[in-house]
Short mmCIF file of C-alpha atoms in Angstrom, two decimals:
data_model
loop_
_atom_site.label_atom_id
_atom_site.label_comp_id
_atom_site.label_asym_id
_atom_site.label_seq_id
_atom_site.Cartn_x
_atom_site.Cartn_y
_atom_site.Cartn_z
CA MET A 24 -56.43 -7.21 1.31
CA GLU A 25 -55.05 -8.01 -2.35
CA ILE A 26 -54.48 -4.69 -4.27
CA ASN A 27 -54.95 -4.95 -7.79
CA LEU A 28 -54.53 -1.56 -9.45
CA PRO A 29 -53.87 -0.58 -13.00
CA ALA A 30 -50.68 -0.19 -14.26
CA VAL A 31 -51.16 3.70 -14.72
CA LEU A 32 -52.91 5.70 -12.22
CA PRO A 33 -54.87 9.29 -12.26
CA GLU A 34 -52.49 11.65 -11.34
CA HIS A 35 -55.62 13.83 -9.67
CA ILE A 36 -58.73 12.65 -8.24
CA GLY A 37 -61.59 14.42 -6.91
CA ILE A 38 -63.96 12.80 -4.59
CA ILE A 39 -67.49 14.29 -3.69
CA MET A 40 -68.09 12.63 -0.36
CA ASP A 41 -72.08 12.05 -0.58
CA GLY A 42 -74.17 9.92 1.41
CA ASN A 43 -73.58 10.54 5.12
CA GLY A 44 -77.07 11.61 6.14
CA ARG A 45 -78.59 8.55 4.21
CA TRP A 46 -76.42 6.09 6.04
CA ALA A 47 -77.23 7.36 9.24
CA LYS A 48 -80.95 7.40 8.62
CA LYS A 49 -80.79 3.46 7.15
CA LYS A 50 -79.38 2.41 10.65
CA GLY A 51 -81.98 4.87 12.72
CA LEU A 52 -79.18 7.49 13.67
CA PRO A 53 -79.04 11.15 13.68
CA ARG A 54 -77.33 12.66 10.59
CA THR A 55 -74.70 14.10 12.76
CA ALA A 56 -73.72 10.21 13.29
CA GLY A 57 -73.30 9.73 9.35
CA HIS A 58 -70.78 12.85 9.23
CA THR A 59 -68.65 11.25 12.08
CA GLU A 60 -68.64 7.95 10.10
CA GLY A 61 -67.82 9.83 7.07
CA ALA A 62 -64.88 11.89 8.45
CA LYS A 63 -63.28 8.81 9.58
CA ASN A 64 -63.51 7.18 6.21
CA PHE A 65 -62.38 10.49 4.64
CA ARG A 66 -58.88 9.72 6.80
CA ARG A 67 -58.75 6.07 5.46
CA ILE A 68 -59.20 7.20 2.06
CA ALA A 69 -57.04 9.81 2.09
CA ARG A 70 -54.00 7.94 3.58
CA TYR A 71 -54.64 5.08 1.32
CA CYS A 72 -54.62 7.43 -1.93
CA SER A 73 -50.94 8.98 -0.61
CA ASP A 74 -49.97 4.91 0.13
CA ILE A 75 -50.83 4.16 -3.53
CA GLY A 76 -49.37 7.17 -5.11
CA ILE A 77 -51.75 9.52 -6.07
CA ARG A 78 -50.58 13.08 -6.35
CA TYR A 79 -53.58 15.09 -5.97
CA LEU A 80 -56.59 14.28 -4.10
CA THR A 81 -59.33 16.86 -3.72
CA VAL A 82 -62.53 15.87 -1.45
CA TYR A 83 -65.79 18.11 -1.25
CA ALA A 84 -66.42 18.42 2.67
CA PHE A 85 -68.82 21.52 2.71
CA SER A 86 -70.29 23.35 -0.06
CA THR A 87 -71.43 26.92 -0.41
CA GLU A 88 -75.26 25.30 -0.10
CA ASN A 89 -74.59 23.44 2.89
CA TRP A 90 -75.32 26.45 5.07
CA ALA A 91 -78.80 25.98 4.47
CA ARG A 92 -79.11 22.87 6.25
CA PRO A 93 -80.29 22.92 9.62
CA ALA A 94 -78.28 24.69 12.33
CA VAL A 95 -77.77 21.52 14.15
CA GLU A 96 -76.13 20.02 11.55
CA VAL A 97 -73.92 22.84 10.23
CA ASN A 98 -72.49 23.12 13.75
CA ALA A 99 -71.90 19.66 14.18
CA LEU A 100 -69.79 19.75 10.71
CA ILE A 101 -67.56 22.56 12.05
CA ARG A 102 -67.21 20.44 15.21
CA LEU A 103 -65.75 17.77 12.91
CA PHE A 104 -63.57 19.68 11.22
CA GLN A 105 -61.94 21.29 14.12
CA GLU A 106 -61.70 17.92 15.90
CA TYR A 107 -59.85 16.62 12.92
CA LEU A 108 -57.23 19.12 12.46
CA GLU A 109 -56.38 19.27 15.93
CA GLU A 110 -55.93 15.32 15.72
CA ALA A 111 -54.09 16.11 12.59
CA ILE A 112 -51.88 18.50 14.08
CA ARG A 113 -50.91 16.45 17.05
CA TYR A 114 -51.06 12.73 15.59
CA PHE A 115 -50.30 12.96 12.05
CA ALA A 116 -47.22 15.15 11.76
CA ASP A 117 -45.04 12.29 10.25
CA ASP A 118 -47.54 11.70 7.28
CA ASP A 119 -45.92 13.09 4.26
CA ILE A 120 -49.28 14.89 2.96
CA GLN A 121 -49.62 18.40 1.92
CA VAL A 122 -53.05 19.53 3.32
CA ARG A 123 -54.58 22.63 1.27
CA PHE A 124 -58.03 24.29 2.02
CA ILE A 125 -59.99 25.58 -1.13
CA GLY A 126 -63.10 27.75 -0.59
CA ASP A 127 -63.84 31.08 1.16
CA THR A 128 -62.70 29.66 4.58
CA SER A 129 -63.40 33.11 6.05
CA ALA A 130 -66.83 32.41 6.66
CA PHE A 131 -66.06 29.69 9.37
CA PRO A 132 -65.41 30.56 13.14
CA LYS A 133 -62.30 31.99 14.26
CA LYS A 134 -61.11 29.10 15.88
CA LEU A 135 -61.38 26.69 12.89
CA GLN A 136 -59.74 29.66 10.61
CA GLU A 137 -56.69 29.38 13.08
CA LEU A 138 -56.87 25.50 12.80
CA ILE A 139 -56.71 25.98 8.99
CA ALA A 140 -53.94 28.43 9.32
CA THR A 141 -51.81 26.02 11.78
CA THR A 142 -52.40 23.16 9.73
CA TRP A 143 -51.27 24.65 6.50
CA GLU A 144 -47.92 25.90 8.76
CA VAL A 145 -47.26 22.54 9.74
CA CYS A 146 -47.57 20.70 6.63
CA LYS A 147 -46.82 23.41 3.58
CA HIS A 148 -43.16 21.98 3.13
CA ARG A 149 -43.96 18.50 2.65
CA THR A 150 -43.46 16.74 -0.45
CA GLY A 151 -45.93 14.00 -0.91
CA MET A 152 -49.55 14.07 -1.80
CA VAL A 153 -51.52 17.50 -2.00
CA LEU A 154 -54.74 16.96 -0.48
CA ASN A 155 -56.95 19.60 -1.19
CA ILE A 156 -59.91 20.07 1.44
CA ALA A 157 -62.95 21.99 -0.23
CA MET A 158 -64.64 23.59 2.50
CA ASN A 159 -67.44 26.52 1.89
CA TYR A 160 -66.63 25.77 -1.69
CA GLY A 161 -68.53 26.24 -4.69
CA GLY A 162 -67.69 26.04 -8.37
CA ARG A 163 -69.45 29.03 -9.60
CA PRO A 164 -68.37 31.40 -6.57
CA GLU A 165 -64.51 30.17 -7.62
CA ILE A 166 -65.30 31.16 -11.37
CA LEU A 167 -66.73 34.57 -10.16
CA MET A 168 -63.51 35.19 -7.89
CA ALA A 169 -61.18 34.42 -10.51
CA ALA A 170 -63.40 36.80 -13.27
CA ARG A 171 -63.05 39.39 -10.39
CA LYS A 172 -59.30 38.91 -9.94
CA LEU A 173 -58.79 39.28 -13.62
CA ALA A 174 -60.95 42.26 -14.05
CA GLN A 175 -59.40 44.22 -11.19
CA LYS A 176 -55.94 43.52 -12.97
CA VAL A 177 -57.44 44.75 -16.10
CA GLN A 178 -58.53 47.76 -14.22
CA ALA A 179 -55.16 48.61 -13.05
CA GLY A 180 -53.67 48.32 -16.46
CA GLU A 181 -51.81 44.99 -15.12
CA LEU A 182 -53.34 43.11 -18.19
CA ARG A 183 -55.03 43.36 -21.22
CA PRO A 184 -58.36 41.88 -21.84
CA GLU A 185 -57.07 40.14 -25.13
CA ASP A 186 -54.45 38.62 -22.99
CA ILE A 187 -56.47 36.65 -20.68
CA ASP A 188 -56.71 32.78 -21.80
CA GLU A 189 -57.31 29.75 -20.14
CA ASP A 190 -54.06 29.49 -18.37
CA SER A 191 -54.49 33.07 -16.89
CA PHE A 192 -57.96 32.23 -15.72
CA SER A 193 -56.85 29.12 -14.24
CA ASN A 194 -54.14 30.72 -12.31
CA GLU A 195 -56.71 32.86 -10.44
CA LEU A 196 -58.29 29.53 -9.15
CA TYR A 197 -58.11 27.91 -5.89
CA THR A 198 -56.28 24.84 -7.60
CA ALA A 199 -53.70 27.08 -9.29
CA GLY A 200 -50.49 25.41 -10.37
CA GLN A 201 -52.18 22.17 -9.97
CA PRO A 202 -53.27 19.63 -12.98
CA ASP A 203 -56.76 19.18 -13.37
CA PRO A 204 -58.64 16.28 -11.72
CA ASP A 205 -58.49 13.37 -14.35
CA LEU A 206 -60.82 11.19 -12.15
CA ILE A 207 -64.00 12.49 -10.24
CA ILE A 208 -65.33 9.71 -8.11
CA ARG A 209 -68.96 10.30 -6.59
CA PRO A 210 -70.47 7.60 -4.32
CA SER A 211 -74.06 7.53 -3.26
CA GLY A 212 -75.57 7.07 -6.79
CA GLU A 213 -76.39 10.73 -7.70
CA ASN A 214 -75.71 11.70 -10.98
CA ARG A 215 -75.03 15.32 -10.31
CA ILE A 216 -71.76 17.48 -10.32
CA SER A 217 -73.02 19.60 -7.28
CA ASN A 218 -70.84 22.92 -7.99
CA PHE A 219 -67.60 20.74 -7.86
CA LEU A 220 -64.46 21.82 -9.49
CA LEU A 221 -66.64 23.13 -12.61
CA TRP A 222 -63.82 24.81 -14.46
CA GLN A 223 -61.25 22.14 -13.50
CA SER A 224 -63.43 19.04 -14.49
CA ALA A 225 -63.98 20.02 -18.17
CA TYR A 226 -62.51 16.56 -19.49
CA SER A 227 -62.68 14.91 -16.12
CA GLU A 228 -63.75 11.00 -16.19
CA TYR A 229 -66.67 10.23 -13.75
CA VAL A 230 -67.21 7.19 -12.13
CA ILE A 231 -70.82 6.95 -10.01
CA MET A 232 -70.84 4.40 -7.67
CA ASP A 233 -74.13 3.30 -5.56
CA ILE A 234 -72.31 3.18 -2.25
CA LEU A 235 -72.74 5.75 0.56
CA TRP A 236 -69.49 7.24 1.56
CA PRO A 237 -69.09 5.91 5.18
CA ASP A 238 -69.17 2.40 3.26
CA PHE A 239 -66.66 3.13 0.47
CA THR A 240 -63.62 1.29 1.08
CA PRO A 241 -60.28 1.04 -0.56
CA GLU A 242 -61.38 -1.56 -2.56
CA ASP A 243 -64.14 0.45 -3.82
CA LEU A 244 -61.41 2.99 -4.83
CA ASN A 245 -59.55 0.36 -6.47
CA PHE A 246 -62.46 -0.38 -8.64
CA ALA A 247 -62.78 3.34 -9.99
CA LEU A 248 -59.58 3.34 -10.82
CA ARG A 249 -59.71 0.36 -12.78
CA GLU A 250 -63.03 1.73 -14.39
CA TYR A 251 -60.65 4.95 -15.26
CA ALA A 252 -58.09 2.99 -16.72
CA LYS A 253 -60.43 1.36 -19.44
CA ARG A 254 -61.45 4.81 -20.43
CA SER A 255 -60.02 6.31 -24.01
CA ARG A 256 -59.33 10.10 -23.15
CA ARG A 257 -59.29 11.90 -26.33
CA PHE A 258 -59.88 15.52 -24.92
CA GLY A 259 -62.09 16.36 -28.30
CA GLY A 260 -59.81 14.52 -30.36
CA ILE A 261 -60.22 11.24 -32.42
#
């Protein structure tokens, strides 16, 4: 495949991996089959982003609202997470990708929590692309978490209310120390933020694509990058 990339790439990309269930339905398969294909594609796209020099990639894997789905689907997703992390620990040891997890992972089964901790220990010293996997993540709960942490610091006398600013607030988020996403891609054609990186995406450029996530290819990512390169990012200025 000939790679046609713009001269300047975004430093941080967010992807809302949407459309797995609809992909499976179109093929007459159970929704769980769509999630399996979506997980395979996640690995392919994450590696491609690393290969072309993206510094940060945040993918929306499981939202706080996803618990409302049928139990069979939720359990299948949790099994997929476990399989992916076990595979990553065994086979991807040489990948220079630092995997981080954002969201309240304490809600997951103990085995999955242990795999999350092990994955972090294995890759925390890597210096390549930072891959944030958002699991049991929601933008509103994240903002509430940050507000509570700051309130506790004020209550303890460690911080004055008048000293709270955007930087101090950002430092209490899961993505503390990382740049805000420059580009957020949403496959599946849905025109919603879906509670994803609400604080961090204040000035992100969005590219909505009418492609279901399992069918999303590196060339589709290249298209989004070219669209991003056409944008004039003024951040409220002229």
